[in-house]
Amino acid sequence: MNNYLAKSNPRETIVEHTENLIDNYNKLKTIYPNLHIDWDILYLSCLYHDLGKMNKKFQDKIENVRRHNDEIPHGILSLAFLNAKELEKNGYSKERIQLLAQAIAYHHDRDFYFDREMLKKEIELIKLEAEKFKYKRIGNIVVKKLSAKYFSMNRVYEDQDSDLFLKYVMIKGLLNRIDYAASAGIDVEKENNFLLRDLEINLLESFKIKDSDADWNELQKFMIGNRDKNLIITAQTGMGKTEAGLLWIGNSKGFFTLPLKTAINAMYKRITKNIVIDDYENKVGLLHSDIKREYLEKKDEVNFDEYYNKTRQLSLPLTICTIDQIFDFVYRYRGFESKLATLSYSKVVIDEVQMYSPDLLAYLIVGLSYIYKIGGKFAILTATLPQIFVELLEKENIEFIKPKPFTTSKIRHSIKIKDEKINSKFIKSMYDNNKVLVICNTVKEAQRIYKELLKDVDIKDDINLFHSGFIKMDRKKKEDMILEFGDKENIYKGIWITTQVVEASLDIDFDILITELSDLNGLFQRLGRCYRSRKWDKEGYNCYVFNGGNSKCSGIGSVIDKQIFDLSKEALSGIDGPITECEKINLIDNIYTIEKLEGTDYYNKLMDSIEYVKLIESYEKSSSEIKNIFRNIESKTVIPNPVYEKNKEEIRRYIKTLEQNYNKDMTQEERNELKKQKIEARINLDNFTLSIPLYRADKNLLKIKNIGRYEYIEMFECDYNDKIGIIYKSKESSKKEKTTDFEDRMF
């Protein structure tokens, strides 16, 4: 009898499921034959990992007969099928058998509650089941408790044996990848045999239509010539860093990370529209916390479930993502191994590293040290590079190449420092049928400037506001509008007042930039939104930087470290007029060093975060705990009350859909349809939400609405409209005059 089930929905026997694993094992080995892994041990782990499922209690559970509270995890029972003596006879060392046993026992990371007697009893019972089980890949099945010589309940810890730990990560991580892919009915990996070809044919050839001499530039050729190296590259805006990163990835498995979802969505659309055009759903994935929303827009083109699963399981050759989606492994939570094992044969591009807060920078530093140790490759591509980041990577003994910055002699910016607070009068004076970009440090300041400019009836129709304090539906519209407005091919006129949501990776080009000073890193990012690749050859200035004069700029001390602000203000004091790209880089290099930053809040938070991550014990935390820590959750998702009142019927309709339950009498088709409806309802409901900082979330201003038994949404008492965004109640803001700008810098 071989009818023991591994899965119930759809029904699949242990043998069928294991065969699917072996198929995926073979695919992985074919695509990546040179992986640094013990292929034989990985094969055996695929073969034996689920045999423990033939125990009666598991079969009862899966057939919906009944659940047993004293059920022993099937991974532990699977160990009883390992014939250690036979393995030793065939040349397997004690260490290799231990790795095999650990990977099988813990392939589902759950807490174990059982004693020796219970285990002994279950092994005797499963012996009876094994007598009826036949499988061509396993000869004579012998069931007995695996000796403590090969397995005890102790995990493999890095501080005890780092080499063994990394070997375990590879076996257990890739077993998980293969197992998940088999369960989802997808390929564990898709081969990247297209990216270089598509870059040449769809991109370079299109350049040659306009200019027959077109070729990859100096930066891009350097990346091509150093594909096998870890790289840290500084290159000015407009140098083609995206193409450079893709050319470095080449025909390897790649992850391209960016700090802002807006920028990630734009890059994904650009790649699938202009570079990897055919069959993109098997080649390029998009991975961030809002992935379902983006993929649902493509439901008429692709199979939503399949595309989503392939992306979540990291099966696609190229993934554009936020760092939380892959670098959360630094916490070594239960189940982290699949990500780190995948990165062992991947190439990771990290774009605009200066955008990350000190805690996220710490995760990057620790994460890159793991990637380096396990055999993966990385390339940092950035317009400005904090020197402290390089110094800390060197402290981790990570090898990399850091060539001189890639810049041109072209002058793009002429800077005027204004020793005063940013003001609407000056902004109006610079508006003359042109494109003016205003960047404030906080939402509150951006709203103040916007309201003042609206008072001028002659220009009020030309003014737009964009920041993080809009509901998702309105924010998406604003993003699309500014991308179209800022396209250098489009001849528009107007003033956009924004915050740091436009700082990095947005392909927009304005004629004039008027900005508050934040810090040098942020300032030079902001400069990249003005004269993006144009040459400045006029008299006067195109960038005006307000440093607050004797007052503070908004957000100093909350959003921006005061000591770094003061250092930046001092460094800029001698700047007046045209500035070269090399001068910008030198200014950054002189400020963002360990020596200069030591003692600042920024430095202390960075070093504390590195130490904290390193001190966490492996397997201590769950993945859900890490999601919250990694996102540094200091926010609450709410629906502004005016939005709820205006859209009450529609919102109630979505909630009603979410409250529907699956029942056992449903066909698979009916379940799939309800699942799709729930996803659409959740995304549509999410369109009406925004995130507010926790200190704003006064419980007296919140009203809870339940969605089923375990979920709820909260309505927030405030003012809101789609032109200005959220406006907090004055009685509440007067309690705590905090100017923290809750900008969604990464997620």
XYZ file of C-alpha atoms in Angstrom:
747
model
C 0.000 0.000 0.000
C 1.535 3.281 -1.130
C -1.466 5.518 -0.524
C -0.020 7.413 2.430
C -0.778 11.084 1.822
C 1.739 13.918 1.987
C -0.862 16.590 1.140
C -4.630 16.722 1.070
C -5.378 19.748 -1.127
C -4.752 18.672 -3.807
C -4.382 15.048 -2.714
C -0.837 13.823 -3.211
C 0.822 10.695 -1.870
C 4.229 10.682 -0.172
C 5.741 8.962 -3.216
C 4.191 11.456 -5.662
C 5.351 14.403 -3.567
C 8.867 12.976 -3.218
C 9.075 12.395 -6.982
C 8.201 16.076 -7.480
C 11.055 16.970 -5.141
C 13.487 14.786 -7.076
C 12.388 16.454 -10.341
C 13.117 19.875 -8.831
C 16.399 18.634 -7.353
C 17.450 17.611 -10.870
C 16.378 20.988 -12.303
C 18.442 22.821 -9.690
C 21.481 20.614 -10.363
C 21.153 21.079 -14.133
C 20.880 24.883 -13.965
C 23.498 25.380 -11.227
C 25.828 22.340 -11.394
C 28.726 24.183 -9.705
C 26.953 25.003 -6.450
C 29.130 24.565 -3.344
C 26.874 21.932 -1.837
C 26.970 18.246 -0.996
C 24.613 17.114 -3.761
C 24.372 13.556 -2.390
C 23.227 14.740 1.037
C 20.728 17.128 -0.551
C 19.359 14.242 -2.649
C 18.959 12.004 0.414
C 17.249 14.788 2.357
C 14.710 15.141 -0.488
C 14.195 11.385 -0.515
C 13.666 10.842 3.218
C 12.282 14.170 4.512
C 8.574 13.233 4.492
C 8.587 9.491 5.161
C 7.565 10.187 8.758
C 4.203 11.371 7.409
C 3.044 7.773 7.117
C 2.438 7.760 10.885
C -1.227 7.151 11.732
C -1.742 10.442 13.561
C -0.577 12.516 10.597
C -2.750 10.477 8.222
C -5.763 11.002 10.524
C -5.136 14.757 10.509
C -4.721 15.026 6.757
C -7.841 12.971 6.077
C -9.759 15.267 8.455
C -10.575 12.362 10.753
C -9.184 14.009 13.886
C -6.184 15.842 15.297
C -3.925 14.310 17.949
C -2.401 16.659 20.510
C 0.492 14.265 21.103
C 1.499 13.995 17.422
C 5.292 13.987 16.981
C 6.591 16.176 14.096
C 6.962 14.081 10.970
C 10.506 15.403 10.397
C 11.634 13.714 13.619
C 9.902 10.460 12.669
C 11.503 10.565 9.207
C 14.909 10.145 10.894
C 13.912 6.602 11.862
C 14.093 5.669 8.158
C 17.773 6.670 7.853
C 20.033 3.625 7.838
C 23.180 5.157 9.353
C 25.202 1.917 9.194
C 24.473 1.543 5.493
C 25.386 5.184 4.879
C 28.692 4.783 6.746
C 29.431 1.634 4.752
C 28.909 3.711 1.583
C 31.509 6.266 2.692
C 29.369 8.902 4.399
C 31.187 10.534 7.325
C 29.632 11.155 10.719
C 29.462 14.902 9.964
C 27.609 14.370 6.667
C 25.047 12.071 8.312
C 24.570 14.640 11.087
C 23.894 17.355 8.486
C 21.383 15.083 6.743
C 19.589 14.342 10.020
C 19.472 18.017 11.074
C 18.066 19.139 7.716
C 15.321 16.487 7.759
C 14.390 16.934 11.421
C 14.060 20.707 11.164
C 12.768 21.101 7.607
C 9.599 22.448 9.225
C 10.658 24.833 11.972
C 8.213 24.086 14.745
C 8.570 23.754 18.483
C 8.904 20.136 19.649
C 7.060 18.800 22.705
C 7.594 15.092 23.295
C 9.660 12.754 25.435
C 11.821 9.744 24.686
C 9.119 7.221 25.540
C 6.598 8.875 23.206
C 9.156 8.794 20.386
C 10.010 5.146 21.030
C 6.320 4.222 20.942
C 5.673 6.135 17.691
C 8.675 4.533 15.983
C 7.309 1.069 16.842
C 3.922 2.054 15.363
C 5.412 3.521 12.188
C 7.383 0.298 11.657
C 4.053 -1.428 11.002
C 3.089 1.212 8.422
C 6.513 0.993 6.744
C 6.006 -2.721 6.099
C 3.232 -1.797 3.637
C 5.280 0.998 1.988
C 7.221 0.381 -1.211
C 9.271 2.953 -3.096
C 11.616 2.112 -5.980
C 14.213 4.730 -4.946
C 14.625 3.188 -1.482
C 15.572 -0.463 -1.258
C 15.146 -2.354 1.976
C 13.442 -0.043 4.495
C 14.732 -0.393 8.053
C 12.945 1.644 10.742
C 14.738 2.254 14.028
C 15.597 5.215 16.240
C 18.574 7.116 14.841
C 21.543 7.005 17.192
C 22.285 10.086 19.316
C 25.708 9.970 17.677
C 24.047 11.449 14.570
C 21.172 13.441 15.976
C 20.243 15.090 19.230
C 17.814 17.958 19.697
C 20.702 20.480 19.611
C 20.754 22.715 16.532
C 23.824 23.599 14.448
C 25.043 26.961 15.745
C 27.382 29.363 13.989
C 29.483 30.203 17.048
C 30.246 26.495 17.613
C 31.381 25.682 14.059
C 30.908 28.330 11.366
C 31.880 26.023 8.465
C 29.413 23.337 9.573
C 26.765 26.027 10.074
C 27.096 27.248 6.465
C 27.012 23.660 5.144
C 23.815 23.098 7.124
C 22.313 26.343 5.783
C 22.932 25.122 2.232
C 21.360 21.670 2.745
C 18.408 22.748 4.853
C 17.800 25.937 2.833
C 17.747 24.223 -0.544
C 15.687 21.311 0.803
C 13.117 23.924 1.850
C 13.245 25.630 -1.561
C 12.805 22.324 -3.394
C 10.027 21.198 -1.018
C 8.065 24.472 -1.315
C 8.381 24.454 -5.106
C 7.166 20.845 -5.295
C 4.188 21.655 -3.059
C 3.290 24.742 -5.116
C 3.634 22.905 -8.428
C 6.314 25.289 -9.735
C 9.946 24.929 -10.821
C 12.467 25.576 -8.038
C 14.526 27.643 -10.513
C 14.148 29.111 -13.981
C 17.345 29.460 -15.985
C 18.676 32.913 -16.824
C 19.660 32.446 -20.456
C 18.131 35.685 -21.703
C 19.306 38.819 -19.856
C 22.525 39.549 -21.767
C 20.835 38.829 -25.087
C 17.873 41.085 -24.254
C 20.153 43.911 -23.065
C 22.026 43.758 -26.379
C 19.036 43.319 -28.692
C 16.288 45.315 -26.970
C 18.392 48.093 -25.441
C 21.770 48.633 -27.115
C 20.361 48.083 -30.605
C 17.643 50.687 -29.907
C 20.403 53.154 -28.907
C 22.179 52.414 -32.192
C 19.097 53.358 -34.183
C 19.531 56.925 -32.867
C 23.352 56.817 -32.917
C 25.178 54.181 -34.951
C 28.274 54.558 -32.730
C 26.334 53.926 -29.500
C 27.993 51.520 -27.069
C 28.041 50.708 -23.372
C 29.739 53.505 -21.419
C 32.848 53.310 -19.215
C 30.876 52.330 -16.086
C 28.907 49.639 -17.907
C 32.052 48.165 -19.503
C 33.734 48.082 -16.081
C 30.790 46.093 -14.682
C 30.973 43.654 -17.612
C 34.712 43.167 -17.044
C 34.325 42.506 -13.312
C 31.326 40.177 -13.185
C 33.125 37.760 -10.876
C 34.044 40.426 -8.281
C 32.305 42.174 -5.402
C 32.083 45.852 -6.316
C 31.454 49.190 -4.635
C 30.701 51.762 -7.304
C 30.033 55.474 -7.000
C 28.566 56.918 -10.195
C 26.807 60.189 -10.816
C 23.114 60.327 -11.662
C 22.409 59.698 -15.333
C 25.335 57.282 -15.867
C 23.090 54.278 -16.557
C 23.487 52.506 -13.204
C 20.455 50.277 -13.836
C 21.928 48.963 -17.091
C 25.323 48.631 -15.383
C 23.811 46.517 -12.599
C 21.980 44.268 -15.056
C 25.119 43.845 -17.190
C 27.045 42.804 -14.055
C 24.354 40.237 -13.148
C 24.611 38.919 -16.716
C 23.163 35.433 -17.081
C 23.377 34.647 -13.365
C 20.553 34.623 -10.840
C 20.120 38.201 -9.676
C 18.416 40.415 -7.110
C 18.254 44.162 -7.743
C 17.377 46.098 -4.582
C 16.172 49.687 -4.267
C 15.086 51.680 -1.206
C 11.684 52.941 -2.402
C 8.688 50.964 -3.669
C 7.920 53.776 -6.114
C 11.341 53.366 -7.709
C 11.088 49.562 -7.683
C 7.737 49.619 -9.478
C 9.137 52.050 -12.060
C 12.222 49.870 -12.662
C 10.139 46.685 -12.926
C 7.868 48.331 -15.510
C 10.839 49.642 -17.451
C 12.588 46.251 -17.539
C 9.469 44.286 -18.561
C 8.475 46.904 -21.131
C 11.848 47.735 -22.712
C 14.346 44.972 -21.921
C 12.889 41.566 -20.937
C 9.768 41.792 -23.049
C 8.791 38.207 -23.921
C 7.600 35.696 -21.312
C 8.535 38.125 -18.503
C 6.422 36.216 -15.964
C 8.989 33.401 -16.100
C 11.974 35.742 -15.969
C 11.446 38.876 -13.858
C 9.715 39.257 -10.493
C 8.751 42.195 -8.297
C 9.068 41.693 -4.549
C 7.971 44.116 -1.861
C 5.182 44.391 0.706
C 2.660 45.538 -1.936
C 3.396 42.925 -4.583
C -0.192 41.623 -4.813
C -1.474 45.048 -5.830
C 1.032 45.309 -8.693
C 0.521 41.737 -9.899
C -3.260 41.968 -9.797
C -3.054 44.690 -12.439
C -1.566 42.031 -14.730
C -4.175 39.332 -14.053
C -5.427 39.484 -17.661
C -1.888 38.859 -18.978
C -0.575 36.240 -16.550
C -1.704 33.557 -14.106
C -1.750 35.580 -10.862
C -1.310 32.662 -8.416
C 1.510 31.052 -10.356
C 3.405 34.317 -10.935
C 2.985 35.304 -7.288
C 4.190 31.891 -6.046
C 7.225 31.859 -8.357
C 8.173 35.313 -7.103
C 7.639 34.581 -3.393
C 9.609 31.335 -3.673
C 12.545 33.206 -5.298
C 12.311 30.934 -8.352
C 12.667 33.632 -11.007
C 16.067 34.510 -12.512
C 15.775 38.254 -11.816
C 13.948 39.837 -8.878
C 13.542 43.587 -8.262
C 12.957 44.064 -4.537
C 13.301 45.954 -1.261
C 16.067 44.777 1.087
C 13.623 43.545 3.740
C 12.492 40.826 1.346
C 15.915 39.150 1.208
C 18.122 40.636 3.957
C 15.868 39.701 6.868
C 17.913 36.463 7.068
C 20.460 38.424 9.171
C 18.230 37.687 12.181
C 18.612 33.951 11.519
C 14.968 33.362 12.409
C 13.479 29.883 12.201
C 13.370 29.117 8.473
C 15.914 31.752 7.340
C 18.117 29.196 5.596
C 16.292 29.155 2.238
C 17.091 32.823 1.565
C 20.759 32.655 2.518
C 21.242 29.407 0.571
C 19.693 31.054 -2.505
C 21.994 34.061 -2.147
C 25.008 31.701 -2.153
C 24.661 31.368 -5.943
C 23.109 34.763 -6.657
C 24.354 38.246 -7.454
C 22.854 41.118 -5.470
C 22.828 44.730 -6.670
C 22.214 47.335 -3.964
C 21.227 50.690 -5.433
C 21.320 54.036 -3.586
C 22.782 52.712 -0.333
C 22.900 56.200 1.209
C 19.093 56.238 1.461
C 19.028 53.687 4.279
C 18.610 54.581 7.934
C 21.416 53.459 10.308
C 19.573 50.303 11.423
C 18.926 49.186 7.834
C 22.525 50.002 6.922
C 23.596 47.729 9.790
C 21.506 44.862 8.380
C 23.131 45.418 4.981
C 26.640 45.264 6.452
C 25.927 42.062 8.395
C 24.001 40.582 5.455
C 26.801 41.246 2.976
C 29.288 39.544 5.311
C 27.112 36.387 5.247
C 26.677 36.554 1.470
C 30.455 36.910 1.088
C 31.149 33.949 3.401
C 28.642 31.635 1.706
C 29.845 32.408 -1.830
C 27.401 34.959 -3.249
C 28.377 38.204 -4.975
C 27.300 41.813 -4.449
C 27.619 45.167 -6.202
C 26.870 48.465 -4.473
C 25.804 51.081 -7.033
C 25.199 54.528 -5.649
C 25.307 58.220 -6.508
C 26.765 59.114 -3.117
C 28.547 56.734 -0.769
C 28.922 57.207 2.993
C 32.584 56.348 3.662
C 31.615 54.792 7.011
C 29.812 52.031 5.082
C 33.038 51.115 3.252
C 35.078 51.247 6.472
C 32.658 48.921 8.268
C 32.662 46.410 5.378
C 36.461 46.372 5.590
C 36.184 45.657 9.334
C 34.123 42.570 8.424
C 37.052 41.376 6.224
C 34.904 41.435 3.087
C 36.886 41.594 -0.149
C 35.679 44.012 -2.820
C 36.923 46.326 -5.562
C 36.250 50.050 -5.236
C 37.376 51.920 -8.355
C 37.528 55.701 -8.566
C 34.080 57.315 -8.978
C 32.518 57.335 -12.431
C 31.821 60.965 -13.235
C 31.929 63.318 -16.186
C 33.311 66.828 -16.302
C 29.853 68.084 -17.257
C 28.498 70.652 -14.785
C 24.851 69.933 -13.993
C 24.248 72.080 -10.941
C 24.904 75.590 -9.744
C 24.121 75.975 -6.040
C 23.046 78.996 -4.022
C 22.987 78.593 -0.228
C 20.188 80.618 1.397
C 20.748 81.423 5.090
C 17.047 81.482 5.918
C 13.981 79.277 6.207
C 12.350 78.036 3.032
C 9.468 80.317 2.011
C 6.734 80.621 -0.583
C 7.714 84.149 -1.642
C 11.062 82.954 -2.979
C 9.465 79.918 -4.672
C 7.031 82.177 -6.530
C 9.890 84.411 -7.665
C 11.594 81.425 -9.335
C 8.492 80.209 -11.166
C 8.424 81.385 -14.770
C 6.629 78.871 -16.999
C 9.176 76.250 -15.943
C 9.343 73.058 -13.877
C 10.068 73.851 -10.219
C 10.647 71.103 -7.636
C 10.414 72.006 -3.945
C 11.610 69.415 -1.398
C 10.863 69.806 2.315
C 12.136 67.613 5.139
C 8.685 66.980 6.651
C 5.107 66.509 5.504
C 4.012 69.328 7.797
C 6.408 71.815 6.180
C 5.428 70.707 2.659
C 1.751 71.263 3.507
C 2.525 74.724 4.932
C 4.335 75.821 1.757
C 1.569 74.369 -0.426
C -1.170 76.248 1.441
C 0.735 79.520 1.179
C 1.276 79.137 -2.566
C -2.407 78.337 -3.113
C -3.283 81.860 -1.983
C -1.865 83.218 -5.247
C -4.772 82.860 -7.690
C -2.482 83.317 -10.698
C -0.551 80.111 -10.033
C -2.853 77.966 -7.852
C -3.755 75.664 -10.767
C -0.056 74.968 -11.394
C 0.723 73.666 -7.893
C 0.859 70.027 -6.768
C 1.708 68.369 -3.456
C 3.233 64.884 -2.997
C 4.259 63.214 0.273
C 3.653 60.038 2.293
C 0.507 61.320 4.019
C -1.918 60.311 1.262
C -4.030 57.161 1.147
C -2.551 54.585 -1.227
C -5.056 55.278 -3.984
C -4.210 58.991 -4.045
C -0.488 58.404 -3.559
C -0.392 56.156 -6.629
C -2.089 58.868 -8.705
C 0.422 61.433 -7.430
C 3.342 59.130 -8.262
C 2.100 58.623 -11.810
C 1.516 62.363 -12.221
C 4.986 63.438 -11.063
C 6.670 60.751 -13.181
C 4.844 62.003 -16.266
C 5.370 65.674 -15.366
C 9.070 65.114 -14.648
C 9.734 63.179 -17.847
C 12.284 65.250 -19.756
C 10.410 64.559 -23.004
C 7.256 66.268 -21.683
C 6.972 70.052 -21.858
C 4.923 71.030 -18.817
C 5.043 73.928 -16.390
C 4.261 73.900 -12.698
C 5.465 73.642 -9.105
C 5.649 70.337 -7.219
C 6.058 70.522 -3.437
C 7.365 67.207 -2.096
C 9.327 65.442 0.647
C 12.063 62.799 0.463
C 9.668 60.434 -1.362
C 11.292 61.795 -4.545
C 14.895 61.595 -3.353
C 16.143 58.398 -4.966
C 15.859 56.505 -8.231
C 12.878 58.407 -9.653
C 13.545 59.317 -13.266
C 12.311 62.919 -13.099
C 13.990 66.074 -14.392
C 13.063 69.581 -13.216
C 14.471 72.981 -14.235
C 14.790 74.448 -10.732
C 15.295 72.763 -7.346
C 14.413 74.601 -4.136
C 15.101 72.502 -1.049
C 15.565 72.531 2.677
C 18.944 71.228 3.779
C 18.679 67.761 5.305
C 22.191 66.336 5.202
C 24.768 66.196 2.410
C 23.740 62.704 1.304
C 20.104 63.682 1.041
C 20.938 66.998 -0.627
C 22.988 65.425 -3.405
C 20.223 62.880 -3.968
C 17.779 65.756 -4.322
C 20.067 67.495 -6.817
C 19.678 64.419 -9.024
C 16.022 65.342 -9.654
C 17.089 68.602 -11.358
C 19.128 68.727 -14.565
C 19.316 64.943 -14.345
C 21.571 64.532 -17.351
C 21.517 68.037 -18.822
C 24.485 70.404 -18.842
C 24.226 73.691 -16.912
C 25.877 76.405 -19.014
C 23.969 79.496 -17.906
C 24.612 82.330 -15.493
C 23.129 82.138 -12.004
C 21.800 79.046 -10.229
C 19.437 76.116 -10.725
C 19.562 74.762 -7.138
C 18.683 76.758 -4.025
C 19.425 75.258 -0.606
C 17.739 76.772 2.467
C 19.753 75.955 5.587
C 17.407 77.668 8.059
C 19.783 80.512 8.919
C 19.564 81.075 12.661
C 16.528 78.765 12.832
C 16.359 75.009 12.284
C 15.113 73.444 9.089
C 12.088 71.217 9.655
C 12.804 67.692 10.870
C 16.243 68.376 12.335
C 16.731 66.239 15.418
C 13.878 63.881 14.533
C 14.142 62.913 10.865
C 17.715 64.154 10.442
C 20.574 63.753 12.922
C 21.380 67.261 14.247
C 25.141 66.723 14.361
C 25.218 65.507 10.748
C 23.041 68.476 9.754
C 25.515 70.867 11.428
C 28.485 69.188 9.708
C 26.656 69.433 6.362
C 25.749 73.083 6.915
C 29.360 73.917 7.697
C 30.690 71.988 4.669
C 28.370 73.915 2.337
C 29.229 77.340 3.739
C 31.874 77.964 1.069
C 29.792 76.718 -1.873
C 28.427 79.296 -4.320
C 27.886 78.583 -7.998
C 28.719 75.621 -10.255
C 29.786 72.382 -8.540
C 31.382 69.360 -10.213
C 30.457 65.737 -9.518
C 33.934 65.148 -8.048
C 33.475 68.057 -5.635
C 30.184 66.551 -4.433
C 31.833 63.174 -3.811
C 34.762 64.781 -1.947
C 32.363 66.649 0.343
C 30.570 63.374 1.182
C 33.867 61.522 1.722
C 35.056 64.148 4.191
C 31.945 64.029 6.387
C 30.684 60.429 6.467
C 33.720 58.799 8.081
C 33.915 56.870 11.364
C 36.221 59.588 12.717
C 33.779 62.431 11.958
C 30.580 60.596 12.915
C 31.773 58.891 16.101
C 29.584 60.020 18.992
C 26.640 61.091 16.810
C 23.223 59.481 17.245
C 23.586 58.110 13.705
C 26.874 56.359 14.539
C 25.625 54.989 17.862
C 22.464 53.576 16.300
C 24.447 52.000 13.454
C 26.965 50.304 15.755
C 24.295 49.223 18.266
C 22.237 47.667 15.450
C 25.232 45.712 14.123
C 25.997 44.413 17.611
C 22.341 43.564 18.300
C 21.963 41.502 15.122
C 25.201 39.621 15.755
C 24.226 38.798 19.344
C 20.846 37.288 18.456
C 20.903 33.526 18.812
C 20.068 31.597 15.651
C 16.529 30.103 15.500
C 15.483 32.245 18.481
C 12.797 34.232 16.679
C 10.001 33.469 14.219
C 9.784 35.011 10.747
C 6.692 37.050 11.720
C 8.562 38.590 14.678
C 11.384 39.535 12.341
C 9.046 41.194 9.832
C 8.043 43.631 12.566
C 11.575 44.217 13.847
C 13.037 44.565 10.372
C 10.480 47.142 9.346
C 11.139 49.012 12.571
C 7.391 49.227 13.096
C 6.588 52.617 14.573
C 3.412 53.088 12.614
C -0.219 52.115 12.401
C -2.262 51.558 9.246
C -5.576 53.420 9.327
C -8.412 54.687 7.161
C -8.938 58.439 7.658
C -12.499 58.938 8.877
C -13.486 61.357 6.046
C -12.337 58.721 3.534
C -14.429 56.062 5.294
C -17.540 58.258 5.353
C -17.180 59.151 1.680
C -16.645 55.517 0.573
C -18.656 53.680 3.238
C -20.694 51.425 0.953
C -17.707 50.334 -1.113
C -15.590 49.649 1.996
C -18.406 47.620 3.598
C -18.666 45.548 0.424
C -14.970 44.642 0.605
C -15.222 43.795 4.308
C -18.187 41.512 3.601
C -16.108 39.614 1.024
C -13.224 39.260 3.488
C -15.592 37.881 6.142
C -16.670 34.969 3.920
C -15.344 31.591 5.049
C -14.087 28.645 3.022
C -16.028 25.452 3.639
C -15.112 21.838 3.040
C -17.910 21.316 0.491
C -16.391 23.850 -1.919
C -14.835 22.583 -5.137
C -11.237 23.596 -5.873
C -12.553 26.006 -8.505
C -14.892 27.651 -5.972
C -12.066 27.956 -3.433
C -9.803 29.557 -6.038
C -12.525 32.009 -7.042
C -13.183 33.051 -3.428
C -9.449 33.368 -2.828
C -9.148 35.694 -5.830
C -12.120 37.765 -4.642
C -10.568 38.071 -1.170
C -7.224 39.219 -2.609
C -8.967 41.844 -4.737
C -11.103 42.980 -1.790
C -8.051 43.265 0.475
C -6.128 45.313 -2.087
C -9.117 47.543 -2.790
C -9.663 48.068 0.941
C -5.966 48.812 1.343
C -6.324 51.583 -1.252
C -8.166 53.637 1.372
C -5.425 53.321 4.014
C -2.313 55.219 4.992
C 0.325 54.807 7.705
C 0.565 57.205 10.621
C 3.304 57.355 13.284
C 2.407 55.604 16.531
C 2.713 58.785 18.583
C -0.106 60.261 16.466
C -2.360 57.255 17.037
C -4.201 58.537 20.105
C -6.642 55.799 21.132
C -9.393 58.420 21.523
C -9.122 59.159 17.814
C -9.297 55.518 16.699
C -12.378 53.426 16.003
C -12.031 49.684 15.386
C -14.007 47.781 12.744
C -13.669 43.988 12.818
C -13.032 41.877 9.735
C -13.850 38.330 10.744
C -12.558 36.830 13.999
C -8.872 37.686 13.805
C -8.580 40.901 11.832
C -9.662 44.489 12.110
C -9.094 47.873 10.541
C -9.009 51.194 12.338
C -10.673 54.456 11.380
C -8.705 57.547 12.408
C -10.307 60.853 13.359
C -8.560 63.530 11.284
C -9.117 65.783 8.299
C -8.218 64.554 4.848
C -8.532 65.518 1.214
C -6.859 64.274 -1.951
C -5.064 67.580 -2.563
C -3.282 68.065 0.767
C -3.424 64.621 2.400
C -3.862 63.960 6.108
C -4.316 66.858 8.523
C -4.065 65.908 12.191
C -6.469 67.305 14.760
C -4.859 70.349 16.376
C -5.832 69.333 19.931
C -3.800 66.164 19.496
C -0.750 67.665 17.856
C -0.423 70.278 20.581
C 0.158 67.545 23.174
C 3.437 66.526 21.594
C 5.077 68.937 19.237
C 7.045 66.355 17.354
C 8.025 66.934 13.739
C 8.864 63.340 12.968
C 8.212 62.879 9.296
C 6.843 59.403 8.832
C 8.284 58.938 5.370
C 8.070 55.474 3.967
C 11.711 55.370 2.923
C 11.845 51.718 2.154
C 8.542 49.898 2.322
